[in-house]
PDB file of C-alpha atoms and ligand atoms in Angstrom:
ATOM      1  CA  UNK U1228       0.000   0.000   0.000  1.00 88.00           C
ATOM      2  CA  UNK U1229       1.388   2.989  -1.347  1.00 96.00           C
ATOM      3  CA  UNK U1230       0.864   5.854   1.874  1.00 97.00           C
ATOM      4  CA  UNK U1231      -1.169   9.147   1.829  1.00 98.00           C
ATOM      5  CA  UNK U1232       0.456  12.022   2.130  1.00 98.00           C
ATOM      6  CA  UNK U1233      -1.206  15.240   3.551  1.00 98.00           C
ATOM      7  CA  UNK U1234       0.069  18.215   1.794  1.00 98.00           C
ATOM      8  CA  UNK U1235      -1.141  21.886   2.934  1.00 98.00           C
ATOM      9  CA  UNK U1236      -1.503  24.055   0.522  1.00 98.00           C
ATOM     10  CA  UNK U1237      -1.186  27.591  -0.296  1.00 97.00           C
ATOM     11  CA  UNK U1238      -3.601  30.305   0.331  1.00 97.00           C
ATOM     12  CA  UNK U1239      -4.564  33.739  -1.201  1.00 96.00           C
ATOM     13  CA  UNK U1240      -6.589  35.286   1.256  1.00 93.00           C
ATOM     14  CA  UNK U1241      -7.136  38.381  -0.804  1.00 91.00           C
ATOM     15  CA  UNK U1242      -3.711  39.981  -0.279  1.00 92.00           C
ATOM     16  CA  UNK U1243      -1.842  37.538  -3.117  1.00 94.00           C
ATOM     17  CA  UNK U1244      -3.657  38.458  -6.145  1.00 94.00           C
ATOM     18  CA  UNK U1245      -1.311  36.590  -8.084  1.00 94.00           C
ATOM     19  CA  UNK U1246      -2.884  33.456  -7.366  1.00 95.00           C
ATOM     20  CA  UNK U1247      -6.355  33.953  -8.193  1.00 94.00           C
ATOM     21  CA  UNK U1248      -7.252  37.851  -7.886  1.00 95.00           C
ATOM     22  CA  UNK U1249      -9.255  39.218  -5.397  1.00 93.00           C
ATOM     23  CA  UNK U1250     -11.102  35.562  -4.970  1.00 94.00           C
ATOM     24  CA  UNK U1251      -9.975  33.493  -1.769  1.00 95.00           C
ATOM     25  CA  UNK U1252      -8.203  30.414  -3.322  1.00 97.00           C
ATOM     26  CA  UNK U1253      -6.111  27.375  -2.369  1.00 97.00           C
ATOM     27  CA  UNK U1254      -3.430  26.805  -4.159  1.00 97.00           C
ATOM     28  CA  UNK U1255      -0.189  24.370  -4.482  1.00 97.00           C
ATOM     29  CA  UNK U1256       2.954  24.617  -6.320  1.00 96.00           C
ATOM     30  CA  UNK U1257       3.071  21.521  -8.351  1.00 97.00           C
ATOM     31  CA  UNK U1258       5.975  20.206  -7.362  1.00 97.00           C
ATOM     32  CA  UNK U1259       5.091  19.284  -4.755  1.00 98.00           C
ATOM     33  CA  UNK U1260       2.685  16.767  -5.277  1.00 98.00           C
ATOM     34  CA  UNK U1261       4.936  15.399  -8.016  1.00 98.00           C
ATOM     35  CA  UNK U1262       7.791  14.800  -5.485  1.00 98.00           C
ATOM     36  CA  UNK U1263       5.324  12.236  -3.355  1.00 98.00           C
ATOM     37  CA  UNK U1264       3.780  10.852  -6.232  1.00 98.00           C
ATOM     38  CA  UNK U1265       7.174  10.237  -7.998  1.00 98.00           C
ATOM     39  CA  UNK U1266       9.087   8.742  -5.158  1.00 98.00           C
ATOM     40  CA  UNK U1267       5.851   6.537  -4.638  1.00 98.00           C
ATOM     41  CA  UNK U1268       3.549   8.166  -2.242  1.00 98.00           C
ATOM     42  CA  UNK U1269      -0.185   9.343  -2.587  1.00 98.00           C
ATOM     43  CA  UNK U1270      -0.556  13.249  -2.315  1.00 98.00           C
ATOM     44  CA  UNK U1271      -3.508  14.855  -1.052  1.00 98.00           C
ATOM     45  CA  UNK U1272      -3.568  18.847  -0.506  1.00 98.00           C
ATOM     46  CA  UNK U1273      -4.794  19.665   2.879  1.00 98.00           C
ATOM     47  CA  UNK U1274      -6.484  23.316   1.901  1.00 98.00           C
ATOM     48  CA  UNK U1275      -7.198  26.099   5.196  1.00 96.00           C
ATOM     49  CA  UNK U1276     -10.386  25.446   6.960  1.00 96.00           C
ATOM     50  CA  UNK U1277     -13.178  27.245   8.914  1.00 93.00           C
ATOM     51  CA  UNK U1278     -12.328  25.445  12.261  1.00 93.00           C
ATOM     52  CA  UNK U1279      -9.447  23.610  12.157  1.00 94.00           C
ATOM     53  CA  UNK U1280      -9.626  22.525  15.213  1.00 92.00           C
ATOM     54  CA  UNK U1281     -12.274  20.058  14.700  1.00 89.00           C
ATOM     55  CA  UNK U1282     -11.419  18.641  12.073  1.00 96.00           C
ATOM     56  CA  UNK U1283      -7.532  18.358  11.984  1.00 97.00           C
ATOM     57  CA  UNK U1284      -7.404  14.884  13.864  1.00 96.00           C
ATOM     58  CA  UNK U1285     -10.131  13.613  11.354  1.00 96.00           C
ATOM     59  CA  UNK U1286      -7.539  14.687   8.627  1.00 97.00           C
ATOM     60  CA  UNK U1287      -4.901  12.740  10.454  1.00 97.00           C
ATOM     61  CA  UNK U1288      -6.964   9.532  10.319  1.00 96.00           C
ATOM     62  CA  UNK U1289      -7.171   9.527   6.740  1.00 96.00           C
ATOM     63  CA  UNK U1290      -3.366   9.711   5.918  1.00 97.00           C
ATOM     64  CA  UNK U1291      -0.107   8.243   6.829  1.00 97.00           C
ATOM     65  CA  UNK U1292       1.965  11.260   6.802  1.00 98.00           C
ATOM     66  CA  UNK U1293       1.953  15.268   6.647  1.00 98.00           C
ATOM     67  CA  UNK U1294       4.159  17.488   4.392  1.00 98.00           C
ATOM     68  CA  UNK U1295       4.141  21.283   5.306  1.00 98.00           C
ATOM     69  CA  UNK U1296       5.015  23.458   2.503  1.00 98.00           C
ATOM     70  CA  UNK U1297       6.652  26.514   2.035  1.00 91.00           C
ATOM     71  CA  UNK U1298       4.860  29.859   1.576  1.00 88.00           C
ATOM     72  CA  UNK U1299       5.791  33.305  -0.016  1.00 91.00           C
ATOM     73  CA  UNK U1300       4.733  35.311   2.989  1.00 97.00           C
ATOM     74  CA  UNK U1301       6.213  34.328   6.393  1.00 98.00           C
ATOM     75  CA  UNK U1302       4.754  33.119  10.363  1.00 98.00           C
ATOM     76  CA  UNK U1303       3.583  36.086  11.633  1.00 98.00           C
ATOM     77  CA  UNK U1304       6.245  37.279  14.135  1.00 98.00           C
ATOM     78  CA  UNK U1305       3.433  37.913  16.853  1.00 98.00           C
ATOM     79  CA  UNK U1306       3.721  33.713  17.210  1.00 97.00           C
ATOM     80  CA  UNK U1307       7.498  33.789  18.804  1.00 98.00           C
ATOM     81  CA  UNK U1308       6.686  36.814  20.133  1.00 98.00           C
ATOM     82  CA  UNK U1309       7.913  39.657  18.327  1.00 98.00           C
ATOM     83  CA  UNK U1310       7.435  42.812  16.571  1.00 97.00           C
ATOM     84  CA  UNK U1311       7.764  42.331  12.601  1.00 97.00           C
ATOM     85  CA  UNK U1312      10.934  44.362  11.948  1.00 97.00           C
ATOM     86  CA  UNK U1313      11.098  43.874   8.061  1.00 97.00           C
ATOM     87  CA  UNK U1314       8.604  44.350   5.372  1.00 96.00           C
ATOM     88  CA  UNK U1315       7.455  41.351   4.495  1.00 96.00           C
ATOM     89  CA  UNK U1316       3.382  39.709   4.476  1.00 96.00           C
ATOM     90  CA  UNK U1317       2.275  37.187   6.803  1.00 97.00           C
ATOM     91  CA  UNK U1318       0.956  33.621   6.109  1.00 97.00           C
ATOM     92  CA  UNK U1319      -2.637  33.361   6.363  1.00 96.00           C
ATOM     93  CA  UNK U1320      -3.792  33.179   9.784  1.00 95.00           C
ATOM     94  CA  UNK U1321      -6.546  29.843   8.395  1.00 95.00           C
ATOM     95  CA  UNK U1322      -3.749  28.668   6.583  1.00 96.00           C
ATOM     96  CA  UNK U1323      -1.459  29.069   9.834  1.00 97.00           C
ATOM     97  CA  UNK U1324      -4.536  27.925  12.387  1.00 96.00           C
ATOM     98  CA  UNK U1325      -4.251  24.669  10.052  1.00 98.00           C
ATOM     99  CA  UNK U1326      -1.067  23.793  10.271  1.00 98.00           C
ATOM    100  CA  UNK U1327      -0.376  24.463  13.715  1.00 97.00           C
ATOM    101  CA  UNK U1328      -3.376  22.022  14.885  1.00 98.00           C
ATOM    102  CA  UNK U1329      -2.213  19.530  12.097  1.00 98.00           C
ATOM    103  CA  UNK U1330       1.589  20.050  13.791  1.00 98.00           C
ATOM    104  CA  UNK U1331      -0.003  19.358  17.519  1.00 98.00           C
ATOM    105  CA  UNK U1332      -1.938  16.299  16.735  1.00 97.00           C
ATOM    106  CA  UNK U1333       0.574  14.762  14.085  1.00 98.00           C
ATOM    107  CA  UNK U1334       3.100  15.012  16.799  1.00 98.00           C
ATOM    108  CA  UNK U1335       0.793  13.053  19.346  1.00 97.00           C
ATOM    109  CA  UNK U1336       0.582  10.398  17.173  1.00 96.00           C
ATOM    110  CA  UNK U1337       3.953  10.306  16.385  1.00 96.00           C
ATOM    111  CA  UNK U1338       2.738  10.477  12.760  1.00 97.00           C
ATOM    112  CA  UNK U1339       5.664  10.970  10.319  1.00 98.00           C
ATOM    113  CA  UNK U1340       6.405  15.143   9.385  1.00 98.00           C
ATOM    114  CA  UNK U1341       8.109  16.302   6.722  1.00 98.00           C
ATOM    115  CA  UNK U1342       8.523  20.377   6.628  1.00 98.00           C
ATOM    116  CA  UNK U1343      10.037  22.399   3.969  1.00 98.00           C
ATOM    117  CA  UNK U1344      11.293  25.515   3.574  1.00 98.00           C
ATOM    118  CA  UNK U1345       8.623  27.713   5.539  1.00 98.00           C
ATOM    119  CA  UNK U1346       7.656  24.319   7.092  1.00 98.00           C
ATOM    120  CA  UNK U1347      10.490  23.845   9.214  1.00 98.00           C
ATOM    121  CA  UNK U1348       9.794  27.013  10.379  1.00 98.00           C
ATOM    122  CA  UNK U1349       6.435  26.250  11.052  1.00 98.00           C
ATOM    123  CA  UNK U1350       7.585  23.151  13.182  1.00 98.00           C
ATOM    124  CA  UNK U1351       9.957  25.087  15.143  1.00 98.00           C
ATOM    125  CA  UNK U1352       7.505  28.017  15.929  1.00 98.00           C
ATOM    126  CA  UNK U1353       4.956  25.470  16.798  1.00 98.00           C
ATOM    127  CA  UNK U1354       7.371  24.032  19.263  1.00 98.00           C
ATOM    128  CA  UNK U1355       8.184  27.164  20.966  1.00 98.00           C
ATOM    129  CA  UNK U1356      11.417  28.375  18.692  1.00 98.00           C
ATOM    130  CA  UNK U1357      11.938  31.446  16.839  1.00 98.00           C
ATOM    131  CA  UNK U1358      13.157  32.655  13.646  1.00 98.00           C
ATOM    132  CA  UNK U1359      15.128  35.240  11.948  1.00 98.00           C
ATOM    133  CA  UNK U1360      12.654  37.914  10.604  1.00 98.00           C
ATOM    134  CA  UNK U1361      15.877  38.635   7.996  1.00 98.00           C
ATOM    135  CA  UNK U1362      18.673  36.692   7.437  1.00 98.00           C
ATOM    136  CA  UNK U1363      20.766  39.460   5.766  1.00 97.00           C
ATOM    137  CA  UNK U1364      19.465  42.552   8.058  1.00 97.00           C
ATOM    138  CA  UNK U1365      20.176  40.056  11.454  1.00 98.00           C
ATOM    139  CA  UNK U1366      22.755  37.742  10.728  1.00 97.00           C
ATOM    140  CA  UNK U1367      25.863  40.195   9.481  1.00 94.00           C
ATOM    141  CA  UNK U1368      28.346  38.050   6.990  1.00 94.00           C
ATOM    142  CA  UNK U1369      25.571  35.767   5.953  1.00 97.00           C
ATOM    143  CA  UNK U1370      25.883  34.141   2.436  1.00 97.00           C
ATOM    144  CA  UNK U1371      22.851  34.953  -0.335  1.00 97.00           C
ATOM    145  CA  UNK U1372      20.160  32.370   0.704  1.00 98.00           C
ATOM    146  CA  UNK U1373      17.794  33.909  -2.204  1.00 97.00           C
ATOM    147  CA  UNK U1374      18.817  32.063  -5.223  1.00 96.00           C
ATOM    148  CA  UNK U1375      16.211  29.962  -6.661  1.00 95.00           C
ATOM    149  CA  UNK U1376      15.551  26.348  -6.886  1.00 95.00           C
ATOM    150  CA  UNK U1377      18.788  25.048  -8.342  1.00 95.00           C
ATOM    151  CA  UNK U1378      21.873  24.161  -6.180  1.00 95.00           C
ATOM    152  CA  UNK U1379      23.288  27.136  -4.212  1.00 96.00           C
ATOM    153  CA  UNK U1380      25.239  26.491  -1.616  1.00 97.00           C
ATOM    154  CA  UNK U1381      26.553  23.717   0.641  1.00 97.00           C
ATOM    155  CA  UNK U1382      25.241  22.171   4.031  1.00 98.00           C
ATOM    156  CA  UNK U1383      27.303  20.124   6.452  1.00 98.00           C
ATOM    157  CA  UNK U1384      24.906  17.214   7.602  1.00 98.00           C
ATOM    158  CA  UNK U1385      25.128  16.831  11.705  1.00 98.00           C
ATOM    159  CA  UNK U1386      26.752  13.382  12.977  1.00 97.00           C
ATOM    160  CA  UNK U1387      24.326  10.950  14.501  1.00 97.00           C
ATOM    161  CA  UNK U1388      21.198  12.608  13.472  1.00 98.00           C
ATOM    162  CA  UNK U1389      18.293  10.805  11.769  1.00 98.00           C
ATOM    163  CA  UNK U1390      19.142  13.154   8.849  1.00 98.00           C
ATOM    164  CA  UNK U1391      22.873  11.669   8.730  1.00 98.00           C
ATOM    165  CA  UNK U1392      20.946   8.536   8.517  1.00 98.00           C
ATOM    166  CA  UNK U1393      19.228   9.440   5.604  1.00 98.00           C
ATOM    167  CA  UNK U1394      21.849  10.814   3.533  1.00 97.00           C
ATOM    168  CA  UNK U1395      25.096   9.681   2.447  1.00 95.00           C
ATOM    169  CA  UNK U1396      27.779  12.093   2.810  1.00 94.00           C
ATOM    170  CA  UNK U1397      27.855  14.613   5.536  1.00 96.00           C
ATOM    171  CA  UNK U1398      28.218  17.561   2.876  1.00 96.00           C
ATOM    172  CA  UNK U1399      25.296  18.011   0.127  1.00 95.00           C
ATOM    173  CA  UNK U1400      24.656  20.747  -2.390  1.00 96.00           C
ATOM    174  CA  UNK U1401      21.391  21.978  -1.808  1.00 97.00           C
ATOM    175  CA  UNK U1402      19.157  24.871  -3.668  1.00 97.00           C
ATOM    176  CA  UNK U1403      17.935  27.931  -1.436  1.00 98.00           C
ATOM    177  CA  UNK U1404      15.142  29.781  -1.598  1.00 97.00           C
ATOM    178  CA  UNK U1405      14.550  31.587   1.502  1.00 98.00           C
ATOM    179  CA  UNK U1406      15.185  34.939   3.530  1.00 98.00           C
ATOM    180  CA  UNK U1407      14.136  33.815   7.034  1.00 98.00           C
ATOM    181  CA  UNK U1408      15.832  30.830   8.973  1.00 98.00           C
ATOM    182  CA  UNK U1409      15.490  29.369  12.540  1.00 98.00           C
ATOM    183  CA  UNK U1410      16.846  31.129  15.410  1.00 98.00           C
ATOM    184  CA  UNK U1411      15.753  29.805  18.716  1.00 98.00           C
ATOM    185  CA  UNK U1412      15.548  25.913  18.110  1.00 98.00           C
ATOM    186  CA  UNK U1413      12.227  24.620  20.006  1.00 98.00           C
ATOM    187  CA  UNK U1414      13.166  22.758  22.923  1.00 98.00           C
ATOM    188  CA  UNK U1415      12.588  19.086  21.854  1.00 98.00           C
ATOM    189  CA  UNK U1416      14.328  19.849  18.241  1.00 98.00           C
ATOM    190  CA  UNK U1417      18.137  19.589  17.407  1.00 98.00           C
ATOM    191  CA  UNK U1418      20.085  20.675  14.413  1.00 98.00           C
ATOM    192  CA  UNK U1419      20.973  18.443  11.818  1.00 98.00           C
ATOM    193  CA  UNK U1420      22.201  20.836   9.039  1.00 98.00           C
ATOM    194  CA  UNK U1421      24.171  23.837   8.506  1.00 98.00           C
ATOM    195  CA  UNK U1422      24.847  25.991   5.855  1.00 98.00           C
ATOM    196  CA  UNK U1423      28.843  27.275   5.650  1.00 98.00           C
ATOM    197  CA  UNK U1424      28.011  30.710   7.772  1.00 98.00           C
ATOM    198  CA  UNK U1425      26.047  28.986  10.550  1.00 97.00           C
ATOM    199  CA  UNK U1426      22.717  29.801   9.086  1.00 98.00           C
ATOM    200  CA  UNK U1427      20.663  26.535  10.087  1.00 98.00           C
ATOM    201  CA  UNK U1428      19.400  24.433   7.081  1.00 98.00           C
ATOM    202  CA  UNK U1429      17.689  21.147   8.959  1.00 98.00           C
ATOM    203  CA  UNK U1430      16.023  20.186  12.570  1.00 98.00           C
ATOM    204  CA  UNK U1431      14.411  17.207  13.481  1.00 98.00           C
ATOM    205  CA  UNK U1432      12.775  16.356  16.610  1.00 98.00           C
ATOM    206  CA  UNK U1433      14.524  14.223  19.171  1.00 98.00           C
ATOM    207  CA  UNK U1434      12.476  10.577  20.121  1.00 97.00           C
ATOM    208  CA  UNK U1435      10.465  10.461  17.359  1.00 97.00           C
ATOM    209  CA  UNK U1436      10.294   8.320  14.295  1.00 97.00           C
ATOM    210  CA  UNK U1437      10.675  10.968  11.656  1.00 98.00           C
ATOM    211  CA  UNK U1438       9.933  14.493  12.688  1.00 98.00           C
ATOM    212  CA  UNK U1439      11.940  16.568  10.123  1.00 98.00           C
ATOM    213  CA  UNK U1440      12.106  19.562   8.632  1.00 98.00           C
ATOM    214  CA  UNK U1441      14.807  21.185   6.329  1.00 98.00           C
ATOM    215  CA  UNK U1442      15.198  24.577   4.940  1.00 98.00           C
ATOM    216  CA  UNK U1443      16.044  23.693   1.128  1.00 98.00           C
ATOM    217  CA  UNK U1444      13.468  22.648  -1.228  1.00 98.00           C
ATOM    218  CA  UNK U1445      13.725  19.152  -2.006  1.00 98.00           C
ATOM    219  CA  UNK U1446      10.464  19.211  -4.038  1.00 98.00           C
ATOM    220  CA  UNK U1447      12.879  20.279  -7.082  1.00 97.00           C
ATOM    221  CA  UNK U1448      14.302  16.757  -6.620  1.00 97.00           C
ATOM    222  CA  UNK U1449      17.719  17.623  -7.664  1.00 93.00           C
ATOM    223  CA  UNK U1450      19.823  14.742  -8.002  1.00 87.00           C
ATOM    224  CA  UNK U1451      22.928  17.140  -5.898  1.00 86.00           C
ATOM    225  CA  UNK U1452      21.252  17.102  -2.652  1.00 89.00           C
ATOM    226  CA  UNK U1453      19.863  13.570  -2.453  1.00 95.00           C
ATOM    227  CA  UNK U1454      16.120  15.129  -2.472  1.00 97.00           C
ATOM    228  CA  UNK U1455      14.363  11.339  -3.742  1.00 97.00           C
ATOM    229  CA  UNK U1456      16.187   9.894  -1.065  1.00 98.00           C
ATOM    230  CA  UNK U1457      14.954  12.103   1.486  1.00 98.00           C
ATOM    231  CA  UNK U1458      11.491  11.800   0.370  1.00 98.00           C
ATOM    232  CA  UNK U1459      11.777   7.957   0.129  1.00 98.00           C
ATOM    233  CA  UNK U1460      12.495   8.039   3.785  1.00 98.00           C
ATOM    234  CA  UNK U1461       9.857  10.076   4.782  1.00 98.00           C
ATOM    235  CA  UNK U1462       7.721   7.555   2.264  1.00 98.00           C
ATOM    236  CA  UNK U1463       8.722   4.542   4.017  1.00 98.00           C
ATOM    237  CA  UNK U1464       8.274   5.815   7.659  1.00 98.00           C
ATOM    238  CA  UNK U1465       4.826   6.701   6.302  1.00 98.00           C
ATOM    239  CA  UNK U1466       3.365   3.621   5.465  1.00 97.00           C
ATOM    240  CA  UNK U1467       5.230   1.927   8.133  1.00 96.00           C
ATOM    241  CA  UNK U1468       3.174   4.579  10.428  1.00 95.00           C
ATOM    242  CA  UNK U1469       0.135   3.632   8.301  1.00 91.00           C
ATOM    243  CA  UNK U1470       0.372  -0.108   8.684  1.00 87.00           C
ATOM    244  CA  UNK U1471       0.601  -0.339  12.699  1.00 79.00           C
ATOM    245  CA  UNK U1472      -2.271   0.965  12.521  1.00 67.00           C
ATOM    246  CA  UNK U1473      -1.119   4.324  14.484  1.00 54.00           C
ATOM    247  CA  UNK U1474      -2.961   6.412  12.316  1.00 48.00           C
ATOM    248  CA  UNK U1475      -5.947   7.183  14.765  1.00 46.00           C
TER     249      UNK U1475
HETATM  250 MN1   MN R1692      20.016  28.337   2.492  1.00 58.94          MN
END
């Protein structure tokens, strides 16, 4: 049995009229859902809801593991407790609501997480971590971390973490697409990668069967930073999750 994969998906609450005008829509890059279904999962997009909070461990029941995407606007700084210092929009608060009871309940089940990109933020802010609002205006001699989907810069994978476990090599290539990274790790969360000038690129939780989030976009399956071998992983914990009957 191939496992279901919960992806959420974008939203364009009026304020991104590039994705469907002045019309409230739900939307999902692509790529995605062609990463799952290529390395042999079943996506389904998870879109914002009225009241999450009934109906997010109904969601759970129905699939073996949840993939939170990235966004174009970031977590609202208000969450770790901070003043937005940079000009930049704010996720959604339905699409946010979402993912944060999706994050509490997956976790309680010890359901399988994969986060990318604005994901793993969303993990780490939903543990109690923060982030840099701006990686160039906070973190002085940071490298460029806005450069597209292709391979950008390197990562040095952390010994002994479930990532390291994953991968082969403790140095990948990987693309980056992103202007905000973690600061604070949530207690319960490590780091497992780092990009050359310390800017974190991977955390996992600790005790938990797969609980992972990196800050690269492995979507683009690249063949440099082992992205169909990451998702396998996350695959195989899935229907493993899915088959002991966890999912509940
Ligand atoms: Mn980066």
């Amino acid at each position: 049995m191939k496992p279901v994969i919960g992806i959420t998906s974008d939203y364009n609450g009026g304020d991104r009229p590039e994705f469907g005008g002045k019309i409230p829509t739900c939307f999902l890059r692509d790529r995605y859902v062609h990463a799952i279904e290529a390395t042999g999962g079943i996506p389904v997009i998870l879109p914002p809801l009225e009241s999450p909070s009934k109906s997010a461990r109904s969601i759970l029941d129905r699939i073996d593991g949840l993939l939170l995407t990235g966004s174009g606007p970031d977590i609202d700084p208000k969450v770790y407790g901070e003043r937005r210092r940079f000009r930049f929009k704010t996720v959604d608060p339905k699409r946010f609501s979402l993912e944060r009871e999706l994050v509490r309940h997956a976790l309680k089940r010890e359901m399988p997480i994969l986060g990318i990109c604005g994901g793993m933020q969303m993990l780490n802010v939903a543990a109690g971590g923060s982030l840099y609002q701006d990686i160039k205006g906070q973190i002085p001699k940071s490298m460029q971390h806005q450069r597209g989907g292709k391979p950008a810069h390197l990562i040095e994978v952390k010994k002994g973490t479930l990532l390291s476990k994953i991968l082969k090599g403790n140095r990948l290539r990987v693309n980056s697409a992103h202007h905000q990274g973690v600061k604070q790790v949530a207690p319960g969360y490590i780091v497992n990668a780092e990009a050359p000038d310390g800017v974190i690129e991977g955390i996992e939780a600790v005790g938990y069967p797969f609980v992972l989030g990196v800050q690269w976009h492995p979507e683009f399956l690249n063949a440099d930073d082992q992205s169909a071998t990451l998702f396998k992983a996350f695959l195989k914990m899935a229907a493993r999750h899915g088959k002991n009957g966890l999912r509940r």
